[in-house]
Amino acid sequence: MADYYFDATDGNDANNGTSEVTAWKTTVKFNSEMLAGTFAPAGVGKTIAFQRGETWRVSEAGEDPLRITDSGASGTPIVVTAYGSGTRPRILGSSKAGPTWTDEGSSKWSATWTAQGLQPGGNIGWLERSDGEVEEAGYVVDTASLVSNYQWTRVAGTPDKIWIYWDGGTPTFTFEGPLAASGQSRDYCIGVYETSQSYVTIENFICRYGRDDGIILRPPTSGTISNIIVQDCEAGAYINASGRWDAGGGGQGFITHQSNTGSSVTNITVRRCRFYFAENHGMQWINNNGTGTQSNIIYEACEVFDCGHNLVDFNNQAGALSNVTVRYCRLYVRDNFPRFGTLSSSGVAGIYLQPILAGLDMTGVELLYNLIYDTHGNGISVAPWTDAAHTLTGKMIGNTIYGANRRNLGWLYNVRFSNNASGTYDNWELKNNINAFPRNGVACISFDNGLRGSTLDYNCYAVTSGIFAWQAGNSYSTIAAWRTATVQEANSLLQDPLFVNTSDKNFSLQATSPSLNTGVDLGDTYDSGLDPVSTWPSGVQFKSQDAAGSGWEMGAYVYPTASPTDRIFIAVGG
């Protein structure tokens, strides 16, 4: 039961907000009550619930992004969540056309654009299907140019119209577009923004169609954001006015952004979330001015796909970062992305770790049991970025990485360690990983400047033919040659791991896989791998390595030989 309620249809800001039948209505009311201290009297956090099945359009009059400006306490956080039944509450940065469409002939359809006189920003548009999924839409200059499905244009008039091309019968989707007019577009949907707060949980929201970020954590000058949980949320379809898939700007699905001097971020957990269709990154931690503490960042059981740049990105330009964990995540790029527009030439990495300036160490990184496949760039990139003294250390345990460099952008790998003369990667541990079948003739792994104290063993590599590894400019096509050169990998394999079905993106293991029972026992801390029945992000399940078979598996999945009682289900909150 919540303490306060919001209902976009039946609510009224003149109510007291303390029950479902006396719910408040607008996000403006939420922000004003948050500022007034209503949601954390004497530091005791309250639960604020938004009605499922309802939509708040924060770009339209009377609504604003949800802004968290107060703190709870340990054991009594502020919780912003959902109530009722149906789809999660939607916080949208768009106006719409449809779902009622007029047949204009020749597979062309029109509907009234609700934001009269306002052009969708940067010629950006999305089509939201009746099942709630989103399709990228492509702008054309006029109705005569509408020749392919998912294309759209705007026709000015009284009222303004959105025209689309669709040859599949009467459309059942809506057109969604962020607004170009000054004061209408919004930078984010939900945020702890330019304010120091702690002990806040944000859960069970869908955030879409803004001009920048979905969910943002941004501390103020010399301020701190700490003990924040974001869970069971979805954020996507963020792209700036350029209308391109490009790494030069635009939005993130989730971002922690330390752009203010002296700011700190600690104890942040993002779990069971889904991020997609961001012009820049799906999930990003960026520190370009915060010289305070940055530590204890956990991303777990998240699904991230189809973004213009790195799916998960850690970009450190100010202050050291310690204790970063990315685990049980599914990161990938689909075959038809992007349908329209241009894509950055730098590619899309699954996970990118990049300390940039001198002294900005990134330590205690753990990448555990992630599934990373079909990325346009590197699967995992460990890359101190400039010729400056800093250190990047960590572990890769039990990951499955498949099919990197699908756009054939050059020497990109499933896993790449690269650095300049002073910035270094040091003392990494890589064990129990499957690293298989990169695209377009590149290798599984590269240590551009040598191993630098790293330890590697119990990994399974696979290539169609030729080179599978590089080190300090030297290439290796056999596991024996690689072992001799590195004095590592005594128990590793160069062999097809025998996935169940790569065409269906099923990277669990067949019963005859050489990766079954051939990993190394790394202790209780790393015991739980993925159950093959897992679905992302709400149905991720674990299985104990010790309870299945005679040994540990290589890769992200544990072979399904244990009983269902060995499974640990990550339940959906709210």
XYZ file of C-alpha atoms in Angstrom:
574
model
C 0.000 0.000 0.000
C 1.301 3.435 -0.940
C 1.186 6.655 1.038
C 0.301 8.854 -1.959
C -1.294 8.144 -5.355
C -1.352 9.699 -8.841
C -3.916 8.980 -11.565
C -3.669 10.847 -14.890
C -7.322 10.208 -15.787
C -9.347 10.312 -12.569
C -6.985 12.187 -10.275
C -7.343 15.803 -9.143
C -4.588 17.972 -7.705
C -7.151 19.444 -5.292
C -7.494 16.020 -3.618
C -5.395 14.951 -0.637
C -3.627 12.228 -2.664
C -3.699 9.669 0.136
C -5.900 7.011 -1.503
C -6.665 5.649 -4.949
C -10.043 7.448 -4.986
C -8.491 10.755 -3.860
C -5.392 10.548 -6.076
C -3.525 13.559 -7.381
C -3.289 14.055 -11.131
C -0.175 15.776 -12.519
C 3.587 15.486 -12.415
C 3.683 19.197 -11.557
C 1.868 18.323 -8.330
C 4.373 15.534 -7.669
C 7.279 17.956 -8.001
C 5.684 20.612 -5.787
C 4.901 18.112 -3.022
C 8.422 16.702 -3.292
C 9.872 20.191 -2.807
C 7.535 20.799 0.134
C 8.923 17.757 1.963
C 5.661 15.809 1.844
C 7.346 12.620 0.668
C 10.044 12.479 3.378
C 8.842 14.174 6.581
C 11.628 14.180 9.180
C 13.720 12.152 6.711
C 11.326 9.186 6.684
C 10.640 8.261 3.072
C 7.131 7.659 1.781
C 5.857 5.487 -1.081
C 4.351 7.387 -4.018
C 2.490 5.292 -6.591
C 1.395 6.077 -10.156
C -1.552 4.287 -11.731
C -0.674 1.520 -14.172
C -2.114 1.931 -17.656
C -1.879 5.736 -17.438
C 0.334 8.168 -19.382
C 1.921 11.466 -18.388
C 3.295 13.502 -21.308
C 5.914 15.718 -19.706
C 6.406 17.849 -22.838
C 2.812 19.091 -22.779
C 1.233 21.899 -20.764
C 0.603 21.079 -17.116
C 3.215 18.327 -16.885
C 6.944 18.211 -16.116
C 9.568 15.487 -15.729
C 9.478 13.710 -12.383
C 12.218 15.310 -10.295
C 13.385 13.743 -7.038
C 14.427 16.588 -4.712
C 14.243 14.954 -1.279
C 15.868 12.026 0.526
C 14.702 9.063 2.507
C 16.814 7.187 5.025
C 18.318 3.741 5.443
C 15.366 1.378 5.930
C 12.816 4.046 4.950
C 13.678 5.203 1.410
C 11.472 7.314 -0.812
C 9.891 4.835 -3.222
C 8.362 6.034 -6.501
C 6.478 3.109 -7.973
C 3.271 1.857 -9.635
C -0.089 0.537 -8.444
C -3.069 -1.200 -10.006
C -3.003 -3.558 -12.978
C -1.953 -3.319 -16.604
C 1.101 -1.763 -18.223
C 3.522 0.251 -16.159
C 2.880 4.006 -15.916
C 4.388 5.840 -18.887
C 6.359 9.070 -18.637
C 6.667 10.309 -22.218
C 8.419 13.290 -23.772
C 6.301 13.228 -26.928
C 2.987 14.132 -28.481
C 1.150 11.672 -30.682
C -0.897 10.980 -33.778
C -3.205 7.964 -33.962
C -4.132 5.255 -33.229
C -7.146 6.218 -35.389
C -5.951 6.604 -38.995
C -7.653 7.770 -42.198
C -6.998 5.815 -45.387
C -5.516 8.236 -47.939
C -5.010 5.513 -50.574
C -1.867 3.816 -51.901
C -0.988 2.466 -48.417
C -0.800 5.985 -47.014
C -2.590 6.925 -43.788
C -3.114 10.173 -41.906
C -3.971 11.135 -38.335
C -4.232 14.392 -36.413
C -1.015 15.567 -34.742
C -2.063 16.471 -31.200
C 0.596 19.173 -30.744
C -0.884 21.607 -33.250
C 1.622 23.863 -34.994
C 4.622 22.109 -33.454
C 7.012 20.169 -35.629
C 8.320 16.894 -34.177
C 11.871 17.735 -33.121
C 14.643 17.166 -35.631
C 12.403 15.135 -37.938
C 12.407 12.350 -35.343
C 9.526 9.929 -35.032
C 8.607 6.564 -33.589
C 5.780 4.139 -34.156
C 4.481 2.474 -31.011
C 2.750 -0.810 -31.744
C -0.380 -2.045 -30.007
C 1.752 -4.536 -28.051
C 3.772 -1.658 -26.613
C 6.939 -2.266 -28.645
C 8.590 0.589 -30.553
C 9.644 0.800 -34.195
C 12.039 3.365 -35.623
C 10.269 5.634 -38.137
C 11.941 7.426 -41.039
C 11.165 11.019 -42.064
C 10.527 11.981 -45.697
C 9.925 15.476 -47.024
C 6.394 15.069 -48.396
C 3.568 12.594 -48.929
C 4.750 11.727 -52.457
C 7.979 10.385 -50.933
C 6.151 7.867 -48.723
C 7.088 4.558 -50.361
C 8.165 2.171 -47.559
C 6.749 0.940 -44.284
C 7.545 3.052 -41.211
C 8.121 6.232 -43.238
C 6.320 9.415 -42.143
C 5.929 13.098 -42.880
C 4.052 16.080 -41.436
C 1.427 18.018 -43.393
C 0.702 21.478 -41.990
C -2.897 22.612 -41.873
C -5.908 22.982 -39.613
C -5.390 20.583 -38.013
C -1.827 19.436 -38.671
C -1.536 15.829 -39.828
C 1.020 13.079 -39.617
C 1.084 10.841 -42.687
C 2.655 7.377 -42.662
C 3.192 4.575 -45.141
C 1.898 1.166 -44.080
C 0.952 -1.671 -46.410
C -0.217 -4.063 -43.674
C -3.839 -2.948 -43.460
C -5.273 -0.400 -41.045
C -2.481 0.692 -38.667
C -2.939 -0.110 -34.993
C 0.021 1.926 -33.751
C 0.513 5.529 -32.692
C 3.072 7.958 -34.062
C 5.157 9.493 -31.272
C 7.416 12.515 -31.739
C 9.370 14.789 -29.370
C 8.623 18.476 -29.803
C 10.888 21.078 -31.380
C 9.335 24.247 -29.926
C 11.258 26.103 -27.219
C 10.097 25.195 -23.733
C 8.275 22.072 -24.880
C 10.962 19.429 -25.252
C 12.407 17.962 -22.056
C 15.913 16.778 -21.198
C 14.747 13.740 -19.208
C 11.671 11.900 -17.943
C 12.652 10.963 -14.379
C 15.650 12.321 -12.534
C 17.556 13.092 -9.409
C 18.715 16.241 -11.142
C 21.058 18.966 -9.851
C 20.232 18.027 -6.270
C 21.950 15.986 -3.537
C 19.751 13.096 -2.486
C 20.009 9.611 -1.048
C 17.915 6.541 -0.274
C 15.537 6.696 -3.216
C 14.017 3.798 -5.184
C 12.546 4.377 -8.661
C 10.680 1.367 -10.052
C 8.108 0.167 -12.569
C 8.079 3.044 -15.085
C 8.274 3.291 -18.878
C 10.123 6.417 -20.081
C 10.205 7.205 -23.799
C 10.519 9.733 -26.618
C 12.360 12.611 -24.975
C 15.000 14.824 -26.531
C 17.787 13.518 -24.282
C 17.841 11.039 -21.386
C 15.268 8.673 -19.927
C 16.377 8.371 -16.291
C 19.175 10.618 -15.024
C 21.181 10.959 -11.811
C 23.069 14.278 -11.793
C 24.522 15.680 -8.550
C 25.035 19.430 -8.058
C 28.337 21.238 -7.462
C 30.065 19.671 -4.434
C 26.966 17.540 -3.932
C 26.398 13.793 -3.559
C 23.898 11.291 -4.879
C 23.990 7.989 -3.026
C 22.024 4.844 -2.243
C 19.767 5.004 -5.295
C 17.988 1.952 -6.747
C 16.439 1.986 -10.222
C 14.623 -1.254 -10.981
C 12.034 -2.772 -13.298
C 12.037 0.299 -15.544
C 12.232 0.767 -19.303
C 13.646 3.752 -21.154
C 14.108 4.135 -24.877
C 13.699 6.105 -28.076
C 15.952 9.012 -27.148
C 17.675 10.942 -29.889
C 18.623 14.600 -30.282
C 17.603 17.067 -32.982
C 20.149 15.759 -35.486
C 17.877 12.796 -36.150
C 20.915 10.525 -36.589
C 22.278 7.463 -34.851
C 25.557 9.074 -33.871
C 27.962 9.065 -30.951
C 28.347 12.845 -31.143
C 25.467 13.677 -28.822
C 21.942 12.783 -27.987
C 20.411 10.762 -25.267
C 20.972 7.812 -23.005
C 18.400 5.412 -21.636
C 20.001 5.711 -18.196
C 22.809 8.073 -17.234
C 24.758 9.020 -14.136
C 26.262 12.364 -15.120
C 28.805 14.122 -12.909
C 29.135 17.373 -14.816
C 29.458 19.635 -11.751
C 32.681 20.385 -9.856
C 33.361 18.284 -6.798
C 30.309 16.065 -7.135
C 30.169 12.460 -5.901
C 28.110 9.369 -6.715
C 28.123 6.228 -4.564
C 26.052 3.082 -4.075
C 23.953 3.055 -7.263
C 22.105 -0.112 -8.353
C 20.241 -0.506 -11.636
C 18.518 -3.864 -12.026
C 16.018 -5.616 -14.278
C 15.762 -2.609 -16.594
C 15.482 -2.389 -20.375
C 17.210 0.362 -22.383
C 17.152 0.752 -26.178
C 17.027 3.155 -29.144
C 19.298 5.761 -27.558
C 21.284 7.909 -29.965
C 24.293 7.648 -27.692
C 24.535 5.002 -24.947
C 22.008 2.642 -23.450
C 23.543 3.007 -19.974
C 26.276 5.505 -19.226
C 28.268 6.593 -16.207
C 30.185 9.752 -17.153
C 32.246 11.930 -14.879
C 33.611 15.012 -16.595
C 33.919 17.280 -13.553
C 33.089 15.431 -10.330
C 36.293 15.067 -8.297
C 34.608 13.523 -5.249
C 33.981 9.841 -4.537
C 32.747 7.533 -7.284
C 32.223 3.974 -6.116
C 29.952 0.952 -5.814
C 28.051 0.977 -9.107
C 26.037 -2.167 -9.940
C 24.189 -2.900 -13.179
C 22.484 -6.289 -13.033
C 19.999 -8.330 -15.057
C 19.477 -5.489 -17.539
C 18.719 -5.757 -21.261
C 20.324 -3.136 -23.517
C 20.122 -3.114 -27.317
C 20.070 -1.030 -30.517
C 21.873 2.147 -29.496
C 23.986 4.529 -31.550
C 27.087 4.085 -29.429
C 28.183 1.814 -26.585
C 25.471 -0.211 -24.909
C 27.095 0.131 -21.472
C 29.675 2.899 -21.121
C 31.917 4.036 -18.258
C 33.647 7.304 -19.177
C 35.899 8.750 -16.485
C 37.296 12.252 -17.002
C 37.548 13.448 -13.372
C 38.159 11.503 -10.171
C 38.894 7.822 -9.630
C 36.167 5.179 -9.939
C 36.132 1.992 -7.892
C 33.980 -1.113 -7.502
C 31.987 -1.340 -10.711
C 29.962 -4.498 -11.350
C 28.075 -5.428 -14.523
C 26.465 -8.860 -14.175
C 23.781 -11.051 -15.723
C 23.067 -8.484 -18.455
C 22.050 -9.165 -22.064
C 23.642 -6.707 -24.509
C 23.164 -6.914 -28.277
C 22.354 -5.240 -31.590
C 19.515 -6.568 -33.747
C 19.824 -7.416 -37.416
C 17.659 -4.560 -38.728
C 19.237 -1.741 -36.695
C 19.226 1.006 -37.757
C 16.306 0.897 -40.149
C 16.728 4.585 -41.006
C 19.452 7.163 -40.577
C 23.222 6.880 -40.290
C 25.278 5.117 -37.639
C 28.455 6.335 -35.973
C 31.632 5.093 -37.624
C 33.035 4.196 -34.188
C 30.692 1.267 -33.814
C 28.696 -0.031 -30.889
C 30.593 -1.840 -28.132
C 28.799 -4.023 -25.624
C 30.745 -2.695 -22.619
C 33.286 0.122 -22.874
C 35.605 1.062 -19.989
C 37.556 4.275 -20.595
C 39.418 6.328 -17.985
C 40.639 9.365 -19.863
C 42.891 11.767 -17.927
C 45.964 11.321 -15.713
C 45.372 9.750 -12.313
C 41.825 8.664 -13.044
C 42.141 5.040 -12.041
C 39.228 2.668 -12.617
C 39.646 -0.257 -10.238
C 37.655 -3.169 -8.898
C 35.738 -3.713 -12.155
C 33.839 -7.022 -12.360
C 32.097 -8.227 -15.514
C 30.227 -11.390 -14.539
C 28.014 -13.807 -16.469
C 26.971 -11.322 -19.142
C 25.641 -12.315 -22.564
C 27.061 -9.989 -25.251
C 26.451 -10.645 -28.924
C 26.281 -9.171 -32.429
C 27.804 -5.812 -31.502
C 28.920 -3.512 -34.309
C 32.182 -2.780 -32.485
C 34.079 -4.641 -29.762
C 32.116 -6.911 -27.484
C 34.063 -5.653 -24.455
C 36.554 -2.811 -24.754
C 39.048 -2.086 -21.961
C 40.604 1.099 -23.232
C 42.472 3.765 -21.243
C 41.905 6.514 -23.740
C 44.792 8.985 -23.725
C 48.541 9.048 -23.143
C 48.175 9.786 -19.426
C 49.083 7.841 -16.297
C 46.129 5.862 -14.977
C 45.282 2.256 -14.235
C 42.322 0.073 -15.171
C 41.991 -3.267 -13.375
C 39.296 -5.884 -13.005
C 37.859 -9.334 -13.723
C 35.896 -11.017 -16.500
C 34.257 -14.164 -15.175
C 31.765 -16.438 -16.940
C 30.790 -14.160 -19.814
C 29.612 -15.306 -23.259
C 30.766 -12.989 -26.050
C 29.789 -13.757 -29.645
C 29.857 -12.159 -33.079
C 31.517 -8.764 -32.587
C 32.497 -6.474 -35.493
C 29.391 -7.287 -37.503
C 29.702 -3.988 -39.437
C 33.312 -4.812 -40.437
C 34.709 -1.547 -39.099
C 38.292 -2.763 -38.922
C 40.315 -4.331 -36.130
C 37.597 -4.768 -33.563
C 37.363 -7.880 -31.424
C 35.085 -9.788 -29.101
C 37.356 -8.576 -26.289
C 40.010 -5.896 -26.711
C 42.537 -4.464 -24.265
C 44.158 -1.333 -25.656
C 46.141 1.554 -24.202
C 48.537 4.364 -24.953
C 52.019 4.699 -23.506
C 51.031 5.794 -19.962
C 47.410 4.776 -19.538
C 47.382 1.060 -18.799
C 45.236 -1.984 -18.207
C 46.860 -4.105 -15.507
C 46.400 -7.401 -13.701
C 43.083 -8.469 -15.172
C 41.674 -11.919 -14.455
C 39.823 -13.698 -17.291
C 38.360 -17.109 -16.446
C 35.450 -19.321 -17.478
C 34.514 -17.121 -20.445
C 33.290 -18.258 -23.863
C 34.674 -15.968 -26.556
C 33.419 -17.181 -29.924
C 33.079 -16.404 -33.609
C 33.811 -12.706 -34.099
C 32.747 -11.392 -37.509
C 34.655 -10.456 -40.637
C 37.932 -12.219 -39.950
C 38.964 -10.519 -36.708
C 40.179 -12.336 -33.601
C 38.448 -13.288 -30.374
C 40.813 -11.329 -28.145
C 43.591 -8.765 -28.353
C 45.994 -7.433 -25.744
C 47.420 -4.605 -27.810
C 50.395 -3.966 -25.494
C 50.798 -7.402 -23.982
C 49.104 -9.036 -21.003
C 50.531 -6.602 -18.401
C 50.207 -8.986 -15.481
C 46.799 -10.390 -16.468
C 45.926 -14.035 -15.760
C 43.897 -16.086 -18.234
C 42.689 -19.675 -17.960
C 39.682 -21.976 -18.408
C 38.350 -19.954 -21.339
C 36.837 -21.318 -24.542
C 37.728 -19.588 -27.820
C 36.302 -20.308 -31.258
C 36.845 -18.874 -34.735
C 35.743 -20.096 -38.144
C 39.370 -20.165 -39.260
C 42.662 -18.344 -38.874
C 43.814 -16.010 -36.089
C 42.011 -16.164 -32.759
C 44.276 -13.964 -30.573
C 46.664 -11.009 -30.736
C 49.270 -9.803 -28.276
C 51.621 -6.838 -28.724
C 51.395 -7.041 -32.505
C 51.788 -10.810 -32.746
C 48.988 -13.098 -33.933
C 48.129 -16.660 -32.871
C 46.138 -19.338 -34.672
C 46.662 -22.279 -32.300
C 46.079 -22.612 -28.587
C 49.536 -24.168 -28.210
C 51.273 -21.129 -29.685
C 49.169 -18.796 -27.535
C 50.041 -20.753 -24.378
C 53.731 -20.674 -25.175
C 53.776 -16.938 -25.848
C 51.686 -15.918 -22.836
C 52.567 -18.679 -20.339
C 48.796 -18.690 -19.658
C 45.646 -20.622 -20.605
C 46.891 -24.118 -19.671
C 43.280 -25.324 -19.366
C 41.662 -23.197 -22.070
C 40.145 -24.469 -25.317
C 40.143 -23.440 -28.962
C 37.007 -25.308 -29.924
C 33.387 -24.710 -30.948
C 31.448 -24.393 -27.665
C 28.323 -25.871 -29.315
C 25.637 -23.321 -28.494
C 22.069 -24.559 -28.738
C 21.037 -22.256 -31.615
C 22.866 -19.078 -32.579
C 20.254 -18.212 -35.233
C 17.690 -17.912 -32.455
C 20.228 -16.201 -30.177
C 20.174 -19.150 -27.794
C 23.687 -19.253 -26.380
C 23.078 -21.912 -23.759
C 25.096 -25.103 -24.193
C 24.301 -28.415 -25.839
C 24.739 -31.628 -23.848
C 27.923 -32.394 -25.808
C 29.505 -28.957 -25.395
C 33.231 -29.027 -24.526
C 32.544 -26.103 -22.174
C 30.451 -28.247 -19.787
C 32.169 -29.088 -16.481
C 35.507 -27.760 -17.759
C 35.571 -24.381 -15.998
C 37.276 -23.713 -12.683
C 35.564 -23.406 -9.288
C 36.021 -19.768 -8.230
C 34.217 -19.993 -4.912
C 30.880 -18.868 -3.534
C 31.228 -15.256 -4.693
C 31.021 -16.343 -8.339
C 28.939 -19.498 -7.948
C 25.676 -18.363 -9.590
C 25.470 -18.472 -13.387
C 22.475 -17.956 -15.640
C 19.714 -20.539 -15.867
C 18.915 -21.240 -19.574
C 15.230 -20.503 -18.893
C 16.101 -16.849 -18.180
C 14.303 -14.060 -20.028
C 15.295 -10.397 -19.851
C 14.892 -8.290 -17.974
C 12.121 -9.456 -15.618
C 12.693 -13.213 -15.746
C 16.400 -13.649 -15.090
C 17.070 -16.769 -13.066
C 20.246 -18.120 -11.503
C 21.597 -21.604 -11.074
C 24.372 -22.720 -8.773
C 27.470 -24.010 -10.571
C 28.020 -26.432 -7.700
C 24.538 -27.948 -8.064
C 24.817 -28.761 -11.768
C 27.092 -31.464 -13.111
C 30.577 -32.459 -12.009
C 32.185 -29.035 -12.463
C 31.696 -25.424 -13.430
C 30.712 -24.373 -16.937
C 32.534 -21.928 -19.156
C 30.308 -19.075 -20.331
C 27.275 -17.358 -18.890
C 24.910 -20.352 -18.686
C 24.914 -23.264 -16.275
C 23.794 -26.474 -17.944
C 20.225 -27.366 -16.807
C 20.734 -30.569 -14.871
C 19.687 -29.371 -11.406
C 16.142 -29.413 -10.067
C 13.948 -26.282 -10.240
C 14.501 -25.705 -6.519
C 18.082 -24.686 -7.290
C 16.846 -21.672 -9.227
C 16.764 -18.216 -7.698
C 14.246 -15.948 -9.370
C 14.762 -12.187 -9.460
C 11.195 -11.106 -8.789
C 9.708 -8.017 -10.417
C 9.094 -5.327 -7.804
C 5.856 -3.403 -7.261
